[in-house]
Amino acid sequence: MNLQLKVWRQQNANTKGNFTDYTLNEISPDMSFLEMLDVLNEQLLGCGQDPVAFDHDCREGICGSCSMMINGKPHGPENMTTTCQLHMRKFNDGDNIVIEPWRASAFPVIKDLAVNRSAFDRIIQAGGFISVNTGNAQDGNTLPIPKPDADAAMDAAACIGCGACVAACKNASAMLFTAAKIAHLGYLPQGQPERHKRVLRMVHQMDSEGFGNCTNTLDCEAACPKGISADNIAKLNQDYLKAKLRGISA
Amino acid sequence: MFSLFQFLRSTVFTKIVMAVTGLMIVGFLAGHLLGNLLMFSGPEKINAYAFGLKSLGPILWIVRLTLISALGLHVWSSIKLSNRNRAARPIAYQEKKSLKSTFASRTMMYSGLAILFFVIYHLLHYTFGLIQPQTYFDNSYTLKSGEVVHNVFNMVVAGFQNPFIALSYLFAIIFVSAHISHSVSSASRTLGIHNPKYLALTSRIGRALAAIFLIGYLSIPIAVFSGIIKPACDNTEACAAMKDCCK
Ligand code: HEM
Ligand code: FES
C-alpha cells in the first residue's frame, strides 16, 4: 500500500518543531506500524537524512514505550492496542496519516516523537510501592484475598505507563495512571499499611509535575491500551478524601 | 512534609470543592423549578409563594448567602483548575479525536461561563428589577387575605412576552441543561463513588435532571409567549402595557 505521512519533526526540547510530509510506497499490510516507520527511516538514511526518532522496546505491547498520536488517537485507530501491535491493514491504500508526539508540558519532547515520561517515574517513586523487610517470601495462601479484589488489583496492575491517558485527556491529566497504580496496591492486603500516605504523596507529586486535573470526560479509559477503567479515579478520590479526613499526613 | 495548605492546593481537593458547591446549586435549581412552576397555578399561588419567601427574613438571607458563596467557590475553583489544564497542554494537537467524552463534558467551562453571565442578568432582571423597571416597580397584587404584595406573576409574564428576553432564557436554560448532564456523574466520581452500578445510576440521574430542567424551566417562557399564560387583569399601567391584558 502507498501512504502519505505527516510526521512531527523536532530537533530537541528547546527548538520549535514542525510537520514534514513523507511518501511511502509498497508498504505491506502485514507490517506493524513501527515496522512501517522503520521502512521510512531506512528510506531517510538512504538519502542521508535524519531518521525519525520514536521510542520502542518490547514491540509486543507490554513495555509502553511506543507512544505516539496517530490520526488524533493515542496509539492509532484500533482500541486496546499499542502502536507496536497495530497493523497496517487497519489503514487503507492512499491514506494520509498524521503522527504527533504526546502533547503535555509534563512530557517534554526529547526528539521528534520521543517524549520524556520521567514524570511518571517520579509519581511512582513518591509512593507507588510497598515497603517490606527482606527475607523469605511467605506462603501465598496465608494471605487470603477475595477474588473480586484480586481481579480488580490485577486489572489496575495491567497499566504499562505508556501515557496514552495523558495524551487523550483534554486536560493532559495523569489521573488514570496515578489511580491505576494506587488501586493496584490499594486492593491488596500488602498495600494497606501505606495506603493513605501513598495517595497523598502520589497526588502531590502528580500535581507538582504540572499535569492537568480530571474532569471525568472518560477519554482516558477509551484510549488506554490495557482497558483500565476510569472508575479507579473515583476510587483514588475516595482514598484521598478518607486519608485527609483521618488526618493522615504524608 | 504534608500540610493542610497542600491539601487546599491539591487538584483533588479543589475538585471536591467544585463538586460539593455544584451539587448545592443543583439542589437549589430543583427547588427553584418547583416554585416557578406555580406560574401555571395562576397569580394568587405564585404571588403568595413569593411573598412567603420574602417574609422568611434572616433565613432567606442565610440561604442567599450560602448559595452565593457556593457559586463563588465553584467559579473560583473552575477558573483555577481550567487555567492549570490549559497550561498542561501548551501545544495543541494538529489532529485530536474525542473518544468517549460527551460534548457537554468537554465544554463545561463554556457552558459555565454562559451560566455565570446569565445568573447576573437574571438577578438584575427579576431580583433587582433593573432590566424592565416598569414591570417590576409599581406592580402590586392583592392576595385573597387582603395583603398587598409584589405582582411576581405579571412581572414574569411581561418578561417573557418580550421575544428577546424569552430567547435569552431559552439559551441560558440550554446551557444549564448541558452543564447538568455531565455534572451529576462527574461530581459523584469526584466525591469517590466508584462502584460501576452506582456510577451508571448517577449518569442516568444527571441526564434525567438535565431533561427535567430543560422541559420544566422552558415550559414557562413557552407558555407565556404562546399566550397560554395571560397577565392577571388589574388596572395598573404595567398590565395595560402588556399583550392580552384583561382579555
Ligand atoms: C447553574 C449553576 C451551576 C451548577 C448547578 C453547576 C454544577 C456543577 C457540578 C455539579 C459540577 C461537577 C463537579 C465535579 O465534576 O466534581 C460542575 C463542574 C464544573 N462547573 Fe459548574 N455549575 C454551575 C455553574 C458554573 C459556572 C458559573 C461555572 C464557571 C464560570 C462553572 C464551571 C464548571 C466547570 C469548569 C466544571 C468542571 C468541569 C468538569 O468537571 O467536567 N459552573 N458544575
Ligand atoms: S514497544 Fe513495547 S509496548 Fe509497544
Coordinates of C-alpha atoms and ligand atoms in Angstrom, one line a residue:
Chain A
M1 CA 0.0 0.0 0.0
N2 CA 1.0 3.6 -0.6
L3 CA 0.8 6.2 2.2
Q4 CA 1.2 9.9 2.8
L5 CA 2.7 10.6 6.2
K6 CA 2.7 13.9 8.1
V7 CA 5.3 13.5 10.9
W8 CA 6.2 15.9 13.7
R9 CA 9.9 16.7 13.5
Q10 CA 11.6 18.5 16.4
Q11 CA 15.4 18.6 17.0
N12 CA 15.2 18.8 20.8
A13 CA 13.1 20.1 23.7
N14 CA 14.4 23.7 23.1
T15 CA 13.6 24.0 19.4
K16 CA 10.3 24.5 17.7
G17 CA 9.1 21.6 15.7
N18 CA 7.1 21.3 12.5
F19 CA 5.3 18.7 10.4
T20 CA 7.1 17.2 7.5
D21 CA 5.4 15.2 4.7
Y22 CA 6.7 11.9 3.5
T23 CA 5.5 9.4 0.9
L24 CA 5.9 5.7 1.4
N25 CA 5.3 3.1 -1.3
E26 CA 4.8 -0.6 -1.2
I27 CA 4.1 -1.0 2.5
S28 CA 2.9 -4.5 3.4
P29 CA -0.5 -4.6 5.2
D30 CA 1.1 -7.2 7.5
M31 CA 3.7 -4.8 8.8
S32 CA 3.2 -3.3 12.3
F33 CA 3.0 0.5 12.5
L34 CA 6.6 0.6 13.9
E35 CA 7.9 -1.6 11.0
M36 CA 6.3 0.9 8.7
L37 CA 8.3 3.7 10.5
D38 CA 11.4 1.5 10.2
V39 CA 10.9 1.5 6.4
L40 CA 10.6 5.2 6.5
N41 CA 13.8 5.6 8.5
E42 CA 15.7 3.3 6.1
Q43 CA 14.5 5.5 3.3
L44 CA 15.6 8.6 5.1
L45 CA 19.0 7.2 6.0
G46 CA 19.4 6.1 2.3
C47 CA 19.1 9.8 1.3
G48 CA 21.4 10.9 4.1
Q49 CA 18.6 12.4 6.2
D50 CA 18.0 12.3 9.9
P51 CA 15.7 9.3 10.8
V52 CA 12.5 9.9 12.8
A53 CA 13.2 9.3 16.5
F54 CA 10.5 7.3 18.2
D55 CA 10.5 5.1 21.4
H56 CA 10.1 1.4 21.2
D57 CA 11.4 -1.6 23.1
C58 CA 9.4 -4.8 23.5
R59 CA 7.3 -4.5 20.3
E60 CA 4.8 -6.8 21.9
G61 CA 2.5 -4.4 23.7
I62 CA 3.9 -4.7 27.3
C63 CA 6.6 -2.0 27.8
G64 CA 4.6 1.0 27.0
S65 CA 7.3 2.9 25.1
C66 CA 5.8 3.2 21.6
S67 CA 4.0 6.4 22.4
M68 CA 2.6 8.4 19.5
M69 CA -0.6 10.1 18.4
I70 CA -1.8 8.6 15.2
N71 CA -4.6 10.5 13.3
G72 CA -5.7 12.1 16.6
K73 CA -5.9 8.9 18.6
P74 CA -3.2 7.7 21.0
H75 CA -1.6 4.5 19.5
G76 CA -3.8 4.8 16.5
P77 CA -7.3 3.7 15.4
E78 CA -7.5 0.2 17.0
N79 CA -8.9 0.0 20.5
M80 CA -6.8 -1.5 23.3
T81 CA -3.8 -1.8 21.1
T82 CA -0.3 -0.2 21.4
T83 CA 1.4 1.2 18.3
C84 CA 3.8 -1.8 18.0
Q85 CA 0.8 -4.1 17.9
L86 CA -1.1 -2.0 15.4
H87 CA -1.1 -3.5 11.8
M88 CA -1.0 -1.5 8.6
R89 CA -4.1 -3.5 7.4
K90 CA -6.1 -1.2 9.7
F91 CA -5.3 1.6 7.1
N92 CA -6.3 1.9 3.5
D93 CA -4.1 2.4 0.4
G94 CA -3.6 6.1 -0.2
D95 CA -4.3 7.1 3.4
N96 CA -3.0 10.3 5.0
I97 CA -1.6 9.6 8.4
V98 CA -0.7 12.4 10.9
I99 CA 1.8 11.3 13.5
E100 CA 2.5 13.5 16.6
P101 CA 4.2 13.1 19.9
W102 CA 2.2 13.1 23.2
R103 CA 1.5 16.8 23.9
A104 CA 1.8 17.7 27.6
S105 CA 4.0 20.1 29.4
A106 CA 4.8 17.3 31.8
F107 CA 6.1 15.2 28.9
P108 CA 8.6 17.4 27.1
V109 CA 9.7 16.3 23.6
I110 CA 13.2 14.7 23.5
K111 CA 13.3 14.5 19.8
D112 CA 10.6 14.1 17.1
L113 CA 8.1 11.6 18.5
A114 CA 10.0 10.6 21.6
V115 CA 8.9 12.3 24.8
N116 CA 10.3 12.2 28.3
R117 CA 7.9 10.4 30.6
S118 CA 10.1 10.5 33.7
A119 CA 7.3 12.4 35.4
F120 CA 5.5 9.0 35.7
D121 CA 8.6 7.5 37.3
R122 CA 8.7 10.3 39.9
I123 CA 5.0 9.7 40.7
I124 CA 5.8 6.0 41.3
Q125 CA 8.8 7.0 43.4
A126 CA 6.6 9.2 45.6
G127 CA 4.6 6.2 46.8
G128 CA 3.8 3.6 44.2
F129 CA 5.5 0.8 46.2
I130 CA 5.1 -1.3 49.3
S131 CA 7.8 -1.3 52.0
V132 CA 8.8 -4.9 53.1
N133 CA 11.6 -6.2 55.1
T134 CA 13.5 -8.7 53.0
G135 CA 13.6 -12.3 54.0
N136 CA 11.9 -15.4 52.8
A137 CA 8.7 -14.9 50.8
Q138 CA 5.8 -16.1 52.9
D139 CA 3.4 -18.8 51.7
G140 CA 0.9 -17.2 49.3
N141 CA -2.1 -19.0 50.9
T142 CA -1.5 -17.3 54.3
L143 CA -2.8 -14.1 52.8
P144 CA -6.4 -14.6 51.8
I145 CA -7.5 -12.1 49.1
P146 CA -11.2 -12.1 48.0
K147 CA -11.4 -13.0 44.3
P148 CA -13.1 -9.7 43.2
D149 CA -10.3 -7.7 44.9
A150 CA -7.6 -9.8 43.3
D151 CA -9.3 -9.3 39.9
A152 CA -9.6 -5.5 40.5
A153 CA -6.0 -5.3 41.5
M154 CA -4.9 -7.3 38.5
D155 CA -6.9 -5.1 36.1
A156 CA -5.3 -2.0 37.5
A157 CA -1.9 -3.6 37.5
A158 CA -2.1 -4.0 33.7
C159 CA -1.1 -0.4 33.4
I160 CA 2.1 -0.2 31.3
G161 CA 2.7 3.5 32.0
C162 CA 2.5 4.4 28.3
G163 CA 0.9 7.8 28.9
A164 CA -2.0 7.4 26.4
C165 CA -4.3 8.6 29.2
V166 CA -2.5 11.9 29.5
A167 CA -2.3 12.1 25.7
A168 CA -6.0 11.6 25.2
C169 CA -7.2 13.8 28.1
K170 CA -8.3 17.2 27.1
N171 CA -6.6 18.5 30.3
A172 CA -3.4 16.3 29.9
S173 CA -4.3 14.9 33.3
A174 CA -2.4 11.9 34.7
M175 CA -5.2 10.8 37.0
L176 CA -5.8 7.4 35.3
F177 CA -2.2 6.4 35.5
T178 CA -1.9 7.5 39.2
A179 CA -5.2 6.0 40.0
A180 CA -4.3 2.6 38.4
K181 CA -1.1 2.5 40.4
I182 CA -2.9 3.4 43.7
A183 CA -5.7 0.9 43.0
H184 CA -3.4 -1.9 42.2
L185 CA -1.7 -1.7 45.6
G186 CA -4.8 -0.5 47.4
Y187 CA -6.9 -3.6 46.6
L188 CA -4.3 -5.9 48.2
P189 CA -3.6 -6.6 51.8
Q190 CA 0.1 -5.8 51.3
G191 CA -0.8 -2.3 50.2
Q192 CA -2.8 -1.4 53.3
P193 CA -0.2 -0.1 55.7
E194 CA 0.9 2.7 53.4
R195 CA -2.4 3.2 51.6
H196 CA -3.2 6.7 52.9
K197 CA 0.2 8.1 52.7
R198 CA 0.6 6.7 49.3
V199 CA -2.4 8.5 47.8
L200 CA -1.4 11.8 49.4
R201 CA 2.2 11.6 48.2
M202 CA 1.4 10.4 44.7
V203 CA -1.3 13.1 44.1
H204 CA 1.1 15.7 45.4
Q205 CA 3.8 14.6 43.0
M206 CA 1.3 14.4 40.1
D207 CA 0.3 18.0 40.8
S208 CA 3.8 19.2 41.0
E209 CA 4.7 17.7 37.7
G210 CA 2.2 20.1 36.0
F211 CA -0.4 17.6 34.7
G212 CA -4.0 18.9 34.4
N213 CA -6.8 17.8 36.6
C214 CA -9.6 15.3 35.9
T215 CA -12.9 16.5 34.6
N216 CA -14.3 12.9 34.2
T217 CA -14.7 13.0 30.5
L218 CA -13.5 9.4 30.3
D219 CA -11.5 9.8 27.1
C220 CA -8.6 8.3 29.1
E221 CA -10.2 4.9 29.6
A222 CA -11.2 4.8 26.0
A223 CA -7.6 5.4 25.0
C224 CA -5.9 3.0 27.4
P225 CA -4.4 0.1 25.5
K226 CA -5.0 -2.0 28.6
G227 CA -8.6 -1.0 29.1
I228 CA -8.1 0.3 32.6
S229 CA -11.3 1.7 33.9
A230 CA -11.7 5.3 35.0
D231 CA -13.7 4.1 38.0
N232 CA -10.2 3.7 39.6
I233 CA -10.0 7.5 39.5
A234 CA -13.1 7.7 41.6
K235 CA -11.5 5.3 44.0
L236 CA -8.4 7.5 44.2
N237 CA -10.7 10.4 45.1
Q238 CA -12.3 8.4 47.8
D239 CA -9.0 7.2 49.2
Y240 CA -7.7 10.8 49.1
L241 CA -10.7 12.1 51.0
K242 CA -10.5 9.4 53.6
A243 CA -6.8 9.9 54.2
K244 CA -7.5 13.6 54.7
L245 CA -10.5 13.1 57.0
R246 CA -8.4 10.8 59.1
G247 CA -5.8 13.5 59.4
I248 CA -3.1 11.4 57.8
S249 CA 0.0 13.3 56.8
A250 CA 2.4 12.0 54.2
Chain B
M1 CA 6.0 17.4 54.9
F2 CA 2.3 17.4 54.1
S3 CA 0.2 20.3 55.4
L4 CA -3.4 21.4 55.3
F5 CA -2.1 24.1 53.0
Q6 CA -1.1 21.4 50.5
F7 CA -4.5 19.8 50.9
L8 CA -6.1 23.1 49.9
R9 CA -3.8 23.4 47.0
S10 CA -4.2 19.9 45.6
T11 CA -6.3 19.5 42.4
V12 CA -8.2 16.6 44.0
F13 CA -9.4 18.9 46.9
T14 CA -10.2 21.8 44.6
K15 CA -12.3 19.3 42.6
I16 CA -14.1 18.2 45.7
V17 CA -15.0 21.9 46.5
M18 CA -16.3 22.2 42.9
A19 CA -18.4 19.0 43.3
V20 CA -20.0 20.0 46.6
T21 CA -20.8 23.5 45.6
G22 CA -22.1 22.4 42.2
L23 CA -24.4 19.9 43.8
M24 CA -25.7 22.5 46.2
I25 CA -26.6 24.7 43.2
V26 CA -28.3 21.7 41.5
G27 CA -30.4 21.3 44.7
F28 CA -31.3 24.9 44.5
L29 CA -32.3 24.6 40.8
A30 CA -34.6 21.7 41.7
G31 CA -36.4 23.8 44.4
H32 CA -36.4 26.9 42.2
L33 CA -38.1 25.0 39.4
L34 CA -40.9 23.6 41.7
G35 CA -41.5 27.2 42.9
N36 CA -41.5 28.6 39.3
L37 CA -44.0 26.0 38.1
L38 CA -46.6 27.7 40.3
M39 CA -46.9 30.1 37.4
F40 CA -49.3 27.5 36.0
S41 CA -51.5 27.8 39.1
G42 CA -52.2 31.5 38.5
P43 CA -51.3 34.7 40.1
E44 CA -52.7 34.0 43.6
K45 CA -50.5 31.0 44.2
I46 CA -47.2 32.3 42.9
N47 CA -47.6 35.7 44.4
A48 CA -48.4 34.2 47.8
Y49 CA -45.4 31.9 47.5
A50 CA -43.0 34.7 46.6
F51 CA -44.4 36.8 49.4
G52 CA -43.9 33.9 51.8
L53 CA -40.2 33.6 50.7
K54 CA -39.6 37.3 51.2
S55 CA -41.1 37.1 54.7
L56 CA -38.6 34.5 55.8
G57 CA -36.3 37.4 56.7
P58 CA -33.0 36.1 58.2
I59 CA -33.5 32.6 56.9
L60 CA -33.8 33.9 53.4
W61 CA -30.6 35.8 53.8
I62 CA -28.8 32.7 55.1
V63 CA -29.9 30.7 52.1
R64 CA -29.0 33.5 49.7
L65 CA -25.5 34.0 51.2
T66 CA -24.9 30.2 51.2
L67 CA -25.9 30.0 47.5
I68 CA -23.8 33.0 46.5
S69 CA -20.8 31.6 48.3
A70 CA -21.3 28.2 46.8
L71 CA -21.4 29.8 43.3
G72 CA -18.4 32.0 44.1
L73 CA -16.3 29.0 45.3
H74 CA -17.5 27.0 42.3
V75 CA -16.4 29.7 39.8
W76 CA -13.2 30.3 41.7
S77 CA -12.2 26.6 41.6
S78 CA -13.3 26.2 38.0
I79 CA -11.0 29.1 36.9
K80 CA -8.1 27.8 39.0
L81 CA -8.4 24.3 37.5
S82 CA -9.0 25.3 34.0
N83 CA -6.0 27.6 33.9
R84 CA -4.0 24.7 35.1
N85 CA -5.4 22.5 32.4
R86 CA -4.6 25.0 29.7
A87 CA -1.0 25.2 31.0
A88 CA -0.8 21.4 31.0
R89 CA -1.0 21.3 27.2
P90 CA 0.7 24.4 25.8
I91 CA 0.9 23.0 22.2
A92 CA -2.3 21.7 20.8
Y93 CA -2.6 18.6 18.6
Q94 CA -2.8 19.0 14.9
E95 CA -5.4 16.3 15.0
K96 CA -7.3 15.1 18.1
K97 CA -10.3 12.8 18.2
S98 CA -12.7 12.7 21.1
L99 CA -13.1 9.1 22.1
K100 CA -15.8 8.6 24.7
S101 CA -16.3 12.1 26.1
T102 CA -19.6 13.9 25.6
F103 CA -19.8 17.3 24.0
A104 CA -21.2 18.6 27.3
S105 CA -18.3 17.3 29.3
R106 CA -15.8 18.9 27.0
T107 CA -17.4 22.3 27.2
M108 CA -18.2 22.7 30.9
M109 CA -16.1 25.9 31.2
Y110 CA -18.0 27.5 28.3
S111 CA -21.5 26.4 29.5
G112 CA -20.4 27.5 33.0
L113 CA -19.3 31.0 31.9
A114 CA -22.5 31.4 29.9
I115 CA -24.4 30.5 33.0
L116 CA -22.5 32.9 35.1
F117 CA -23.4 35.8 32.8
F118 CA -27.0 34.6 32.8
V119 CA -27.1 34.4 36.6
I120 CA -26.0 38.1 36.8
Y121 CA -28.5 39.1 34.2
H122 CA -31.3 37.1 35.8
L123 CA -30.7 38.7 39.2
L124 CA -30.7 42.1 37.7
H125 CA -33.9 41.3 35.8
Y126 CA -36.2 39.6 38.4
T127 CA -34.4 40.2 41.8
F128 CA -33.4 43.9 41.4
G129 CA -35.9 44.8 38.7
L130 CA -33.4 46.8 36.6
I131 CA -33.9 45.2 33.2
Q132 CA -37.6 46.0 32.9
P133 CA -38.2 48.5 35.8
Q134 CA -41.7 49.4 34.5
T135 CA -42.9 45.9 35.2
Y136 CA -41.1 45.5 38.5
F137 CA -41.9 48.6 40.5
D138 CA -45.4 49.8 41.0
N139 CA -46.8 46.4 40.1
S140 CA -48.8 45.1 43.1
Y141 CA -51.3 42.4 43.7
T142 CA -53.9 42.0 46.5
L143 CA -54.0 38.5 47.9
K144 CA -57.3 36.9 49.0
S145 CA -56.1 37.5 52.5
G146 CA -56.2 41.2 51.7
E147 CA -52.4 41.5 51.8
V148 CA -50.9 43.8 49.1
V149 CA -47.8 42.1 47.6
H150 CA -45.5 42.4 44.7
N151 CA -47.1 41.0 41.5
V152 CA -44.5 38.5 40.5
F153 CA -46.9 36.8 38.2
N154 CA -47.4 39.8 35.9
M155 CA -43.7 40.7 36.1
V156 CA -42.7 37.3 34.7
V157 CA -45.4 37.4 32.1
A158 CA -44.2 40.9 31.0
G159 CA -40.7 39.5 30.8
F160 CA -41.4 36.5 28.6
Q161 CA -43.8 38.4 26.3
N162 CA -40.6 40.2 25.1
P163 CA -39.2 37.9 22.4
F164 CA -35.6 38.9 23.2
I165 CA -35.9 38.1 26.8
A166 CA -37.7 34.8 26.1
L167 CA -34.9 33.9 23.7
S168 CA -32.1 34.7 26.2
Y169 CA -33.8 32.5 28.8
L170 CA -34.1 29.7 26.2
F171 CA -30.3 29.8 25.5
A172 CA -29.5 30.0 29.2
I173 CA -31.6 27.0 30.0
I174 CA -29.9 25.0 27.3
F175 CA -26.5 25.8 28.8
V176 CA -27.7 24.9 32.3
S177 CA -29.1 21.7 31.0
A178 CA -25.8 20.8 29.2
H179 CA -23.8 21.6 32.3
I180 CA -26.1 19.4 34.5
S181 CA -26.0 16.5 32.1
H182 CA -22.3 16.0 32.8
S183 CA -22.1 17.4 36.3
V184 CA -24.0 14.8 38.4
S185 CA -21.9 11.8 37.3
S186 CA -18.8 13.9 37.4
A187 CA -19.4 15.1 40.9
S188 CA -20.2 11.6 42.0
R189 CA -16.9 10.4 40.7
T190 CA -15.1 13.3 42.3
L191 CA -16.7 12.5 45.6
G192 CA -15.4 9.0 45.4
I193 CA -18.3 6.8 44.3
H194 CA -16.6 4.1 42.3
N195 CA -19.0 1.2 42.2
P196 CA -19.8 0.8 38.5
K197 CA -23.5 0.2 39.2
Y198 CA -23.9 3.4 41.2
L199 CA -21.9 5.3 38.6
A200 CA -24.2 4.1 35.9
L201 CA -27.1 5.3 38.0
T202 CA -25.6 8.7 38.6
S203 CA -25.1 9.4 34.9
R204 CA -28.7 8.4 34.3
I205 CA -29.8 10.8 37.1
G206 CA -27.7 13.5 35.6
R207 CA -29.3 13.1 32.1
A208 CA -32.8 12.8 33.6
L209 CA -32.3 16.0 35.6
A210 CA -30.9 17.8 32.6
A211 CA -34.1 16.8 30.6
I212 CA -36.4 17.7 33.5
F213 CA -34.8 21.1 34.0
L214 CA -34.8 21.8 30.3
I215 CA -38.5 21.0 29.9
G216 CA -39.6 22.4 33.2
Y217 CA -37.8 25.8 33.0
L218 CA -38.6 26.2 29.3
S219 CA -42.3 25.5 29.8
I220 CA -42.8 28.9 31.4
P221 CA -41.5 31.2 28.7
I222 CA -43.1 29.0 26.1
A223 CA -46.5 29.1 27.9
V224 CA -46.3 32.9 28.2
F225 CA -45.0 33.5 24.7
S226 CA -47.7 31.4 23.1
G227 CA -50.4 33.0 25.2
I228 CA -51.3 30.0 27.4
I229 CA -50.4 32.1 30.4
K230 CA -52.0 35.5 30.3
P231 CA -51.4 38.5 32.5
A232 CA -53.6 38.8 35.6
C233 CA -56.1 41.5 35.0
D234 CA -55.8 44.7 37.1
N235 CA -55.9 48.4 36.4
T236 CA -52.2 49.0 36.7
E237 CA -50.1 50.6 34.0
A238 CA -47.9 47.5 34.0
C239 CA -50.9 45.4 33.0
A240 CA -52.2 47.9 30.4
A241 CA -48.8 47.8 28.7
M242 CA -48.9 44.0 28.2
K243 CA -50.3 42.0 25.4
D244 CA -53.6 40.2 26.3
C245 CA -54.2 42.4 29.4
C246 CA -57.8 41.7 30.6
K247 CA -58.7 39.7 27.5
Ligands
HEM1 C1 -26.4 26.7 37.5 C2 -25.2 26.8 38.0 C3 -24.2 25.7 38.1 C4 -24.4 24.4 38.5 C5 -25.7 23.8 39.0 C6 -23.1 23.7 38.4 C7 -22.9 22.4 38.7 C8 -21.7 21.7 38.6 C9 -21.4 20.4 39.1 C10 -22.3 19.6 39.9 C11 -20.2 20.1 38.6 C12 -19.4 18.8 38.8 C13 -18.3 18.9 39.7 C14 -17.3 17.8 39.5 O1 -17.1 17.4 38.4 O2 -16.8 17.3 40.5 C15 -19.7 21.2 37.8 C16 -18.5 21.3 37.2 C17 -18.0 22.4 36.6 N1 -18.5 23.6 36.5 FE1 -20.4 24.1 37.2 N2 -22.2 24.6 37.9 C18 -22.8 25.8 37.7 C19 -22.3 27.0 37.3 C20 -21.0 27.1 36.8 C21 -20.3 28.3 36.5 C22 -20.9 29.7 36.6 C23 -19.1 28.0 36.0 C24 -17.9 28.8 35.5 C25 -17.8 30.0 35.3 C26 -18.9 26.5 36.1 C27 -17.9 25.8 35.6 C28 -17.7 24.5 35.8 C29 -16.5 23.7 35.4 C30 -15.3 24.2 34.6 C31 -16.7 22.4 35.9 C32 -15.7 21.3 35.8 C33 -15.9 20.5 34.6 C34 -16.0 19.1 34.8 O3 -15.9 18.5 35.9 O4 -16.1 18.4 33.8 N3 -20.1 26.0 36.6 N4 -20.7 22.2 37.8
FES2 S1 7.1 -1.2 22.0 FE1 6.6 -2.0 24.0 S2 4.5 -1.6 24.1 FE2 5.0 -1.0 22.1

